[in-house]
CSV table of N, CA and C and ligand atoms in Angstrom, one decimal:
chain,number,residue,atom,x,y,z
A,147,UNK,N,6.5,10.6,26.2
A,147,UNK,CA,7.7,10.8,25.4
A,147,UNK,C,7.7,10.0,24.1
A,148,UNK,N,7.8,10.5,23.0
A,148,UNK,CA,8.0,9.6,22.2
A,148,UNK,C,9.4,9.8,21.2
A,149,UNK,N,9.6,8.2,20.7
A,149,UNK,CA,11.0,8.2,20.4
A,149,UNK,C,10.5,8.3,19.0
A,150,UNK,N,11.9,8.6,18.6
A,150,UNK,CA,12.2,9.1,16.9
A,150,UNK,C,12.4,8.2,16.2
A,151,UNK,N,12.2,8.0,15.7
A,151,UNK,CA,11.8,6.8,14.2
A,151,UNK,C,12.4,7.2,13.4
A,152,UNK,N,13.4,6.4,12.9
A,152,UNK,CA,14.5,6.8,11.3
A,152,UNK,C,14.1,5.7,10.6
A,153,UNK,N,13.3,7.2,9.5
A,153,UNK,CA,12.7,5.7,8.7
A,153,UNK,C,13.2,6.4,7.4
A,154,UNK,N,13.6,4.8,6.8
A,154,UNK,CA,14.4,5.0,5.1
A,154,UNK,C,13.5,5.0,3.9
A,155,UNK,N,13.6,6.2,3.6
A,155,UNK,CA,12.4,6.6,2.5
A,155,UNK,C,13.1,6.7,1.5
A,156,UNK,N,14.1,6.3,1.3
A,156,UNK,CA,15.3,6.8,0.0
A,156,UNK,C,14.1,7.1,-1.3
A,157,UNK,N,13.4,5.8,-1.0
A,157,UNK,CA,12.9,5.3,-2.6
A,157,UNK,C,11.5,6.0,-2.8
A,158,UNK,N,11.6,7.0,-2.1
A,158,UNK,CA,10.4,8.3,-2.3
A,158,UNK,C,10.9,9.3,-3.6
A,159,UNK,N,12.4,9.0,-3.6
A,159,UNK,CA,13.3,9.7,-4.9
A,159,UNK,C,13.4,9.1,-6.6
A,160,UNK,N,12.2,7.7,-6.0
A,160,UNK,CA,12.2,7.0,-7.5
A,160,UNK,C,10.9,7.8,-7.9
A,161,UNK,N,11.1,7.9,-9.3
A,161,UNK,CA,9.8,8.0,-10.3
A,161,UNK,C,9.1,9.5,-10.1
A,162,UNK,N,8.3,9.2,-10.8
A,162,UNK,CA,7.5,10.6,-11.2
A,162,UNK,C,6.1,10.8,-9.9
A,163,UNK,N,6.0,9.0,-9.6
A,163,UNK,CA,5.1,9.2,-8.4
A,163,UNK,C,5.7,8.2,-7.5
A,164,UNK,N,6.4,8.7,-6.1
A,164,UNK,CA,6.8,8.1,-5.3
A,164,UNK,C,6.9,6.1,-5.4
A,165,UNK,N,7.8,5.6,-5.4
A,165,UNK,CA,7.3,4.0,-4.6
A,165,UNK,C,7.2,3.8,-3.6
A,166,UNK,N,6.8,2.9,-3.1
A,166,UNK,CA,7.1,2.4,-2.0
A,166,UNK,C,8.3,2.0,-1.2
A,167,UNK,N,8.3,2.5,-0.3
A,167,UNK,CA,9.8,2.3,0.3
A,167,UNK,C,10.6,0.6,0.7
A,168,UNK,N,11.2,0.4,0.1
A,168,UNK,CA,11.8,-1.6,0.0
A,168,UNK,C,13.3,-0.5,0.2
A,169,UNK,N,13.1,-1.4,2.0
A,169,UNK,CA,14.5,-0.2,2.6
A,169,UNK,C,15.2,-1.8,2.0
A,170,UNK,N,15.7,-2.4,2.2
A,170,UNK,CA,16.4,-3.3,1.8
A,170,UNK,C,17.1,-3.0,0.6
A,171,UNK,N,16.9,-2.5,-0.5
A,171,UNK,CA,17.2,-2.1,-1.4
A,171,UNK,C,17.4,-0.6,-2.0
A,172,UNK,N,17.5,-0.2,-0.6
A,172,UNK,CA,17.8,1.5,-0.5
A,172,UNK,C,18.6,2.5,-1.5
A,173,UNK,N,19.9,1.4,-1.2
A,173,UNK,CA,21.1,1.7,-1.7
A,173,UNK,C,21.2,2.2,-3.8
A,174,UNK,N,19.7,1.2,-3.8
A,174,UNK,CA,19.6,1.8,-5.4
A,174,UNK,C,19.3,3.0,-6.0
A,175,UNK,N,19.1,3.7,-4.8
A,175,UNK,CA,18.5,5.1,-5.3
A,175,UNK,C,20.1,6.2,-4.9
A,176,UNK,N,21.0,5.5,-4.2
A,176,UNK,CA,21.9,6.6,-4.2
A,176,UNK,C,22.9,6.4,-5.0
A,177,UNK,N,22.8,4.7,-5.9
A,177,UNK,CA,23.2,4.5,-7.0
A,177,UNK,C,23.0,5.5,-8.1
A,178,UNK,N,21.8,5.5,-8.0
A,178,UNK,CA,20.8,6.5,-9.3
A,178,UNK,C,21.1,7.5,-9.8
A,179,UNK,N,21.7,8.4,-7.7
A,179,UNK,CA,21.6,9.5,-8.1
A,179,UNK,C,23.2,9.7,-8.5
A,180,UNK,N,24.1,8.8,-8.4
A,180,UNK,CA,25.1,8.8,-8.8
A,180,UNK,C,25.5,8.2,-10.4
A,181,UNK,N,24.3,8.4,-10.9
A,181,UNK,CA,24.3,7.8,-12.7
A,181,UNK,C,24.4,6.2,-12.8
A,182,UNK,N,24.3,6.4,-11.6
A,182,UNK,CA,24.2,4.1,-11.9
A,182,UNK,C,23.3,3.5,-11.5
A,183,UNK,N,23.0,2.3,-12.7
A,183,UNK,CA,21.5,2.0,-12.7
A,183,UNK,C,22.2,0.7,-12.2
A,184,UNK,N,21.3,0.0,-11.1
A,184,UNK,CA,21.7,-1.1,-10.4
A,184,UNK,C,20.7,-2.6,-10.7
A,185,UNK,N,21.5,-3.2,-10.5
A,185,UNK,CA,20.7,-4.7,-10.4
A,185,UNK,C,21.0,-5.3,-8.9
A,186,UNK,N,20.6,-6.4,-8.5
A,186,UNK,CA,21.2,-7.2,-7.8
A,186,UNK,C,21.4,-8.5,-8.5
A,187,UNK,N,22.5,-9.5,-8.0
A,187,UNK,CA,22.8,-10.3,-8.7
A,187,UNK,C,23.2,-11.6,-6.9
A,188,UNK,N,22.4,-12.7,-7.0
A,188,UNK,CA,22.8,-13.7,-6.5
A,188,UNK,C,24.2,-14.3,-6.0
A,189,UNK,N,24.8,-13.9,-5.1
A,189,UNK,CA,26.3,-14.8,-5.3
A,189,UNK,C,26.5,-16.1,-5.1
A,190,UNK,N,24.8,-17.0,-4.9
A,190,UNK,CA,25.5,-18.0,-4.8
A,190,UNK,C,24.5,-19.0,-6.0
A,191,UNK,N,23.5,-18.2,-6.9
A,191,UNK,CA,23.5,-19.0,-8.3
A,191,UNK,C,23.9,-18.3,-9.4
A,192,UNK,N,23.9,-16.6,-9.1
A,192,UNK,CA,24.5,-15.8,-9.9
A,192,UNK,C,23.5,-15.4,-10.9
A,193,UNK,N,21.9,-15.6,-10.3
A,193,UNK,CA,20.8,-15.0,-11.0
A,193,UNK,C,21.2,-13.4,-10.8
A,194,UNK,N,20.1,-12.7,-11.9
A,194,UNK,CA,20.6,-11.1,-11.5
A,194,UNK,C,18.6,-10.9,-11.8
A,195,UNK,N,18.9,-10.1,-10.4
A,195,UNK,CA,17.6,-9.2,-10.3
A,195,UNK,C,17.4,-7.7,-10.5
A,196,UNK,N,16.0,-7.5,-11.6
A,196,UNK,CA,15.8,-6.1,-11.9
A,196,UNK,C,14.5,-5.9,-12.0
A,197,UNK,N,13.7,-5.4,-11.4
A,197,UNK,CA,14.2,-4.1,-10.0
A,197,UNK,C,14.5,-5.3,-8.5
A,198,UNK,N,15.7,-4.8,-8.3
A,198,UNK,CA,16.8,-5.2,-7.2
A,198,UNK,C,16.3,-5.6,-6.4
A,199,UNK,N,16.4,-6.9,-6.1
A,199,UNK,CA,15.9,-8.2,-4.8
A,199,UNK,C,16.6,-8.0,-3.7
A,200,UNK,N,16.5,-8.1,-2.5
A,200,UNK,CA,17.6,-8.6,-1.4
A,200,UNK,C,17.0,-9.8,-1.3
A,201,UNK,N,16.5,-10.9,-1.4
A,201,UNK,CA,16.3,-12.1,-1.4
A,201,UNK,C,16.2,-12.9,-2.6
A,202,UNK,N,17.1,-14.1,-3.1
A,202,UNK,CA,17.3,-15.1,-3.9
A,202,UNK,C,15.9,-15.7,-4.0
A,203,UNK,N,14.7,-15.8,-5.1
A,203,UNK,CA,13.8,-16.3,-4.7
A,203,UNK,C,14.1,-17.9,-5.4
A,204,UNK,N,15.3,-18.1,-6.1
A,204,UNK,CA,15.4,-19.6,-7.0
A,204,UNK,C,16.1,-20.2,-5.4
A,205,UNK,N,16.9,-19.5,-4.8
A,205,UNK,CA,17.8,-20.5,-4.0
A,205,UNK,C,17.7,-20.2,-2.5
A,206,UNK,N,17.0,-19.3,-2.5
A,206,UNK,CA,16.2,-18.8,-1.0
A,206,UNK,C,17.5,-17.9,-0.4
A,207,UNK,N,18.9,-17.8,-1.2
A,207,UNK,CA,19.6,-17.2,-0.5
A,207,UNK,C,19.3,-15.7,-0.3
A,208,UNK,N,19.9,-14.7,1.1
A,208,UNK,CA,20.3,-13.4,0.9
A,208,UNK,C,21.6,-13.2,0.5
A,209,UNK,N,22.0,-13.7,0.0
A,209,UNK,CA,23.7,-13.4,-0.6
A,209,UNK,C,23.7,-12.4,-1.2
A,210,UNK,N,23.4,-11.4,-1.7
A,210,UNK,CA,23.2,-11.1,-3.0
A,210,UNK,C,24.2,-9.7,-3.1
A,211,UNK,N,24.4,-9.1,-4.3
A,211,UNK,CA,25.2,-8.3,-4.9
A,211,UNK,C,25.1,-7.4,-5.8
A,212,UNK,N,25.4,-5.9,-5.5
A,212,UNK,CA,25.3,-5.1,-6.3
A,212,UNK,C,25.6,-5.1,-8.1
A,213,UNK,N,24.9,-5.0,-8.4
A,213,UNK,CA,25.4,-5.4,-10.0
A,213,UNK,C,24.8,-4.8,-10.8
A,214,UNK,N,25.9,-3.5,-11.5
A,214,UNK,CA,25.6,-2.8,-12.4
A,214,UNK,C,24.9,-3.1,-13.8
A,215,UNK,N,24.0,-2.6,-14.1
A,215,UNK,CA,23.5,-2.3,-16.0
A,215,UNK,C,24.1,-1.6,-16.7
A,216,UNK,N,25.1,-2.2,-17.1
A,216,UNK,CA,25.8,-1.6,-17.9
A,216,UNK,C,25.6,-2.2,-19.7
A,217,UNK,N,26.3,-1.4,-20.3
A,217,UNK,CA,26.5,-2.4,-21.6
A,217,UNK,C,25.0,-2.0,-22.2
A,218,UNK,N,24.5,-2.5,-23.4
A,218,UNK,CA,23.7,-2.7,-24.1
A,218,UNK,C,22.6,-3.8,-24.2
A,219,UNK,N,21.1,-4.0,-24.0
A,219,UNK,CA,20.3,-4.6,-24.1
A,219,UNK,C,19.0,-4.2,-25.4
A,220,UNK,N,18.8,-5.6,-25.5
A,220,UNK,CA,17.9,-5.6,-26.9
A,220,UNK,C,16.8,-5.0,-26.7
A,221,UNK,N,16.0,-4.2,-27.6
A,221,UNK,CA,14.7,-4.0,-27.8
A,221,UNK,C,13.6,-4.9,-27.9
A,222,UNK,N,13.1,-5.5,-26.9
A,222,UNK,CA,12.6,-6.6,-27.1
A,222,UNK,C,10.5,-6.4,-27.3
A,223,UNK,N,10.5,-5.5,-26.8
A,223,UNK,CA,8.9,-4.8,-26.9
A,223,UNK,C,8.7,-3.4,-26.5
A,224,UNK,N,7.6,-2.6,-27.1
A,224,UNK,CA,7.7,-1.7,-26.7
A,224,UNK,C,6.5,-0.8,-26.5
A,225,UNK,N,5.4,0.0,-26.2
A,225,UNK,CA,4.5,0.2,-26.2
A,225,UNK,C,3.8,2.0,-26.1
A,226,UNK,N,3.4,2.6,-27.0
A,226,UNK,CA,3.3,4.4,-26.7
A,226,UNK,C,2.1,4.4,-25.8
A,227,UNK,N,1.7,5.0,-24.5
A,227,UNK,CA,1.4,4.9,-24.2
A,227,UNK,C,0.2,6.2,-24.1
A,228,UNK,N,-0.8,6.5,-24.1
A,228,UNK,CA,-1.8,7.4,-24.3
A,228,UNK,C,-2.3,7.5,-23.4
A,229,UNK,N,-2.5,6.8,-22.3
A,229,UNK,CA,-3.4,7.1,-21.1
A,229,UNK,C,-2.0,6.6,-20.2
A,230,UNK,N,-2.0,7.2,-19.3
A,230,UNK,CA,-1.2,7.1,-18.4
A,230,UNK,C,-2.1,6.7,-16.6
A,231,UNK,N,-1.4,5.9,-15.8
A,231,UNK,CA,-1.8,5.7,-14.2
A,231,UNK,C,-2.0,6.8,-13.9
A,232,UNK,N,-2.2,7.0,-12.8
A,232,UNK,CA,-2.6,8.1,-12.1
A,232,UNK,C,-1.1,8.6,-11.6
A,233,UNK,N,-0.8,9.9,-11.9
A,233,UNK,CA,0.6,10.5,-11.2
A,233,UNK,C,1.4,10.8,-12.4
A,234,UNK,N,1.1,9.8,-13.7
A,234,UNK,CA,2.1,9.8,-14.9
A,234,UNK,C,1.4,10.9,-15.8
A,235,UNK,N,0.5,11.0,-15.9
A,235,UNK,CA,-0.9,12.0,-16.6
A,235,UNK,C,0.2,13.3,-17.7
A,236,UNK,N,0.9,13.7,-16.6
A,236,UNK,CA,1.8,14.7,-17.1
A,236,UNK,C,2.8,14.5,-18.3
A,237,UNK,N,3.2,13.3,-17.9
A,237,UNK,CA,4.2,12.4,-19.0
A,237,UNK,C,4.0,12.1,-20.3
A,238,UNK,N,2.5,12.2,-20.7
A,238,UNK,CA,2.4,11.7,-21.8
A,238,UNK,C,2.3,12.3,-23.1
A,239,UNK,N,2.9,12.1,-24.2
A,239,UNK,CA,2.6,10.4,-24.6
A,239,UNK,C,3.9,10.3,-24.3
A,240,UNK,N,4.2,9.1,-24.1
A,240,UNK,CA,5.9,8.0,-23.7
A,240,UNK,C,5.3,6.2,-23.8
A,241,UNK,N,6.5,6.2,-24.5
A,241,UNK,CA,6.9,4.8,-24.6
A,241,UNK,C,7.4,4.1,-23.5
A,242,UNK,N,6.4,2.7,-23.2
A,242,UNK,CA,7.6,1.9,-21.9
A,242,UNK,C,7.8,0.7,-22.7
A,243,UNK,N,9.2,0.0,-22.4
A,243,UNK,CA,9.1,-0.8,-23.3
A,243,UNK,C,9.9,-1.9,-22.2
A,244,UNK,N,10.9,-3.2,-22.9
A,244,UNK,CA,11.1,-4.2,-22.0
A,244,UNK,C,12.7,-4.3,-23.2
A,245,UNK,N,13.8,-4.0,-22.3
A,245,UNK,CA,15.0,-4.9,-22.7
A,245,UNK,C,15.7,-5.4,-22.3
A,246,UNK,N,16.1,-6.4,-22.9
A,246,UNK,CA,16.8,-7.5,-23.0
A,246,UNK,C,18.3,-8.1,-23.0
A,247,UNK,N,18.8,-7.7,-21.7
A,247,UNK,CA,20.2,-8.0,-21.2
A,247,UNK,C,20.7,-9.5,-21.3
A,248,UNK,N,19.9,-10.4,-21.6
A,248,UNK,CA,20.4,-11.7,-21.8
A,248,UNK,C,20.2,-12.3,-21.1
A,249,UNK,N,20.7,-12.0,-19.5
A,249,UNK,CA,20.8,-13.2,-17.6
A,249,UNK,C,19.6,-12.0,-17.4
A,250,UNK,N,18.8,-11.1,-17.9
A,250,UNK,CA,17.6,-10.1,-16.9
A,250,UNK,C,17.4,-9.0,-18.1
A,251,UNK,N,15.8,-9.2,-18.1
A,251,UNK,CA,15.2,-8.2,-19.0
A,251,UNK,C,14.6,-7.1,-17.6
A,252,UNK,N,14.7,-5.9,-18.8
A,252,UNK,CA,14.4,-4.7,-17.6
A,252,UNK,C,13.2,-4.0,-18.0
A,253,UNK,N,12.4,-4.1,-17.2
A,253,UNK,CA,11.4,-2.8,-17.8
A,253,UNK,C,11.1,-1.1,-17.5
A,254,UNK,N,10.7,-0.6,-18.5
A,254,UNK,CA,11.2,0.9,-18.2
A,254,UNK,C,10.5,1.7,-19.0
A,255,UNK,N,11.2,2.8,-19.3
A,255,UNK,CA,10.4,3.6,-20.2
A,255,UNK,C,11.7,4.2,-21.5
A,256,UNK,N,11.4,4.9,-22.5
A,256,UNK,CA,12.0,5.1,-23.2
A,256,UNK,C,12.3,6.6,-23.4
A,257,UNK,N,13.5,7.2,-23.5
A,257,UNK,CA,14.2,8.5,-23.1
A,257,UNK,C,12.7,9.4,-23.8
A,258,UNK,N,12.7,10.5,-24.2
A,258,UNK,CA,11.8,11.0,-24.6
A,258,UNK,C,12.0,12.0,-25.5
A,259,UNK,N,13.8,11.8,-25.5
A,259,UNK,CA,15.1,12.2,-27.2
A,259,UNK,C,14.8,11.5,-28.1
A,260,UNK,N,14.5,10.2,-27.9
A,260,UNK,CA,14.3,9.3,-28.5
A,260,UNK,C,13.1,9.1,-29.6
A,261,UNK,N,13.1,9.7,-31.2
A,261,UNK,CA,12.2,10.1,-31.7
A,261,UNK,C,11.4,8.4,-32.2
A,262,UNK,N,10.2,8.7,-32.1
A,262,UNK,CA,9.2,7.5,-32.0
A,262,UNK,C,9.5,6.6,-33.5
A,263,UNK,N,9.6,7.4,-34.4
A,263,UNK,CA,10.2,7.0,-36.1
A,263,UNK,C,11.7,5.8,-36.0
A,264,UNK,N,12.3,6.2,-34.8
A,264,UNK,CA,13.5,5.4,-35.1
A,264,UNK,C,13.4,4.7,-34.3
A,265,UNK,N,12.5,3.8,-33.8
A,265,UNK,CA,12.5,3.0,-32.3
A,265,UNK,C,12.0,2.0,-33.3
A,266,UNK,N,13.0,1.2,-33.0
A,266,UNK,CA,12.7,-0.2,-33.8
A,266,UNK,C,13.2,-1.4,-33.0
A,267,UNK,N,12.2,-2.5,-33.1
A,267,UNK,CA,12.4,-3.8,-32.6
A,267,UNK,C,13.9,-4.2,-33.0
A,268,UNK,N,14.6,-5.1,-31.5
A,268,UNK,CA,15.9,-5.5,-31.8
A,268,UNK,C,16.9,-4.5,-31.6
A,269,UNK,N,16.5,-3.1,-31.9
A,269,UNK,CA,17.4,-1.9,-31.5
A,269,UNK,C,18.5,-1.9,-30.2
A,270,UNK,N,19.4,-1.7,-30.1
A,270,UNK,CA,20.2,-1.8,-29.3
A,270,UNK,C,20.1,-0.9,-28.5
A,271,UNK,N,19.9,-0.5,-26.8
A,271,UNK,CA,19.6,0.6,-26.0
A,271,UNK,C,20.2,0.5,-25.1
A,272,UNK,N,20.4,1.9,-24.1
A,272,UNK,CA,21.3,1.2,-22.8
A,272,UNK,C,20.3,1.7,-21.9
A,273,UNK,N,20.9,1.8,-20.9
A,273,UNK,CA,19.7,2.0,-19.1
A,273,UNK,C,20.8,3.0,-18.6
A,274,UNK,N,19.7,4.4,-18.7
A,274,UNK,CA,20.5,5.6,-17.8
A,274,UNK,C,19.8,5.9,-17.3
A,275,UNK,N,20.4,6.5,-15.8
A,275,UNK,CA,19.9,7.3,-15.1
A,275,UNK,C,19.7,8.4,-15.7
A,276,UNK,N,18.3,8.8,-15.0
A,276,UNK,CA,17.9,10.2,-14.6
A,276,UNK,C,17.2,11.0,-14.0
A,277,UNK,N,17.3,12.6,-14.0
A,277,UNK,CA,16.4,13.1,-13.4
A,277,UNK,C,15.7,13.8,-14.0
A,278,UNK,N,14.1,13.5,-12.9
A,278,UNK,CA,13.4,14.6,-13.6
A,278,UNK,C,13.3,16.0,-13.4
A,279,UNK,N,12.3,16.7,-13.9
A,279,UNK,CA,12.4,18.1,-13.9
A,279,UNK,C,11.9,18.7,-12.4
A,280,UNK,N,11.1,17.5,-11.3
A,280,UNK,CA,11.2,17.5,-10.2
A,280,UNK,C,11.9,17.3,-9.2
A,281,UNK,N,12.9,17.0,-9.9
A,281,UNK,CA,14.2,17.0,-8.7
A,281,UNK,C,14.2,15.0,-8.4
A,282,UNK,N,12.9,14.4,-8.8
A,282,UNK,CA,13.0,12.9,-8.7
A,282,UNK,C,13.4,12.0,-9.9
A,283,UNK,N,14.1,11.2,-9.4
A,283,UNK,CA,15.3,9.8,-10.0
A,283,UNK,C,14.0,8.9,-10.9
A,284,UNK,N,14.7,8.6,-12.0
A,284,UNK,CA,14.0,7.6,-12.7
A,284,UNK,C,15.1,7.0,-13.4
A,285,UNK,N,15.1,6.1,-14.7
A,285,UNK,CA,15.7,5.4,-15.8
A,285,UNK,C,14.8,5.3,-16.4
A,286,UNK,N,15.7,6.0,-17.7
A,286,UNK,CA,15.9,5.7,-18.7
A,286,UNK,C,16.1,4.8,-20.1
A,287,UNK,N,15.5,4.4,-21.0
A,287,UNK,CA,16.5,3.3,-22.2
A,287,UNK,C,16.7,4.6,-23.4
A,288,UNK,N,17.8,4.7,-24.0
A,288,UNK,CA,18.6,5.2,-24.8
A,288,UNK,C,18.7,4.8,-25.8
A,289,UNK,N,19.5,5.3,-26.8
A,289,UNK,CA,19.5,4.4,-28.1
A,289,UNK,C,21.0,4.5,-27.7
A,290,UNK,N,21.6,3.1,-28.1
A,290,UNK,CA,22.7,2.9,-27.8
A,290,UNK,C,23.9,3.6,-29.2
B,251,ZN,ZN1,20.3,-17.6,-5.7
């Protein structure tokens, strides 16, 4: 006889090629699919983590807390990318770049509305959800 295994794959619905599944932080993909890009945030030093921790690694706590990306972050780096990993091949060319929320920089990729001419250092951008043309969840940076 064998028993049935409920296993949480939520985070099979991230990206263009599967992650790995971090059930712990499950909850971020039904964020996603609901247009909200998640952080976690410490409740008891009030660090914020991105991509979303269930474990405090400054204070060793699990306290931790949902905590939206909202708002605007800086253009802090940015890079076009011409060869892609294996799985992204399709994607290319795309920009992944790194911004800059202030308490957590995020890394990501850049919308692909987003014409390459106007992507400028310091640029103001936000973090959206989206989906691909596969039916799989990713994010976004925007021009704000
Ligand atoms: Zn902490």
């Amino acid at each position: 006889m064998s028993k049935k295994k409920e296993i949480d794959d939520r985070f099979k619905k991230f990206g263009t090629k599967s992650f790995t599944s971090v059930t712990k932080v499950n909850d971020f993909i039904d964020n996603l699919e609901n247009g909200k890009v998640m952080a976690t945030r410490c409740k008891d030093c009030g660090i914020v983590f991105f991509p979303p921790r269930a474990d405090c690694y400054k204070c060793l706590s699990s306290n931790v807390e949902w905590h939206e990306v909202s708002g605007e972050g800086k253009l802090v780096t940015y890079s076009k990318l011409k060869y892609a990993p294996v799985g992204f091949e399709d994607d290319l060319p795309y920009c992944i770049a790194l911004l800059d929320y202030g308490d957590f920089k995020i890394f990501g990729r850049i919308a692909s509305n987003v014409p390459e001419e106007e992507i400028e250092l310091g640029m103001e951008m936000r973090t959206k959800a989206n989906k691909l043309p596969n039916g799989q969840l990713n994010y976004v940076f925007e021009k704000a």
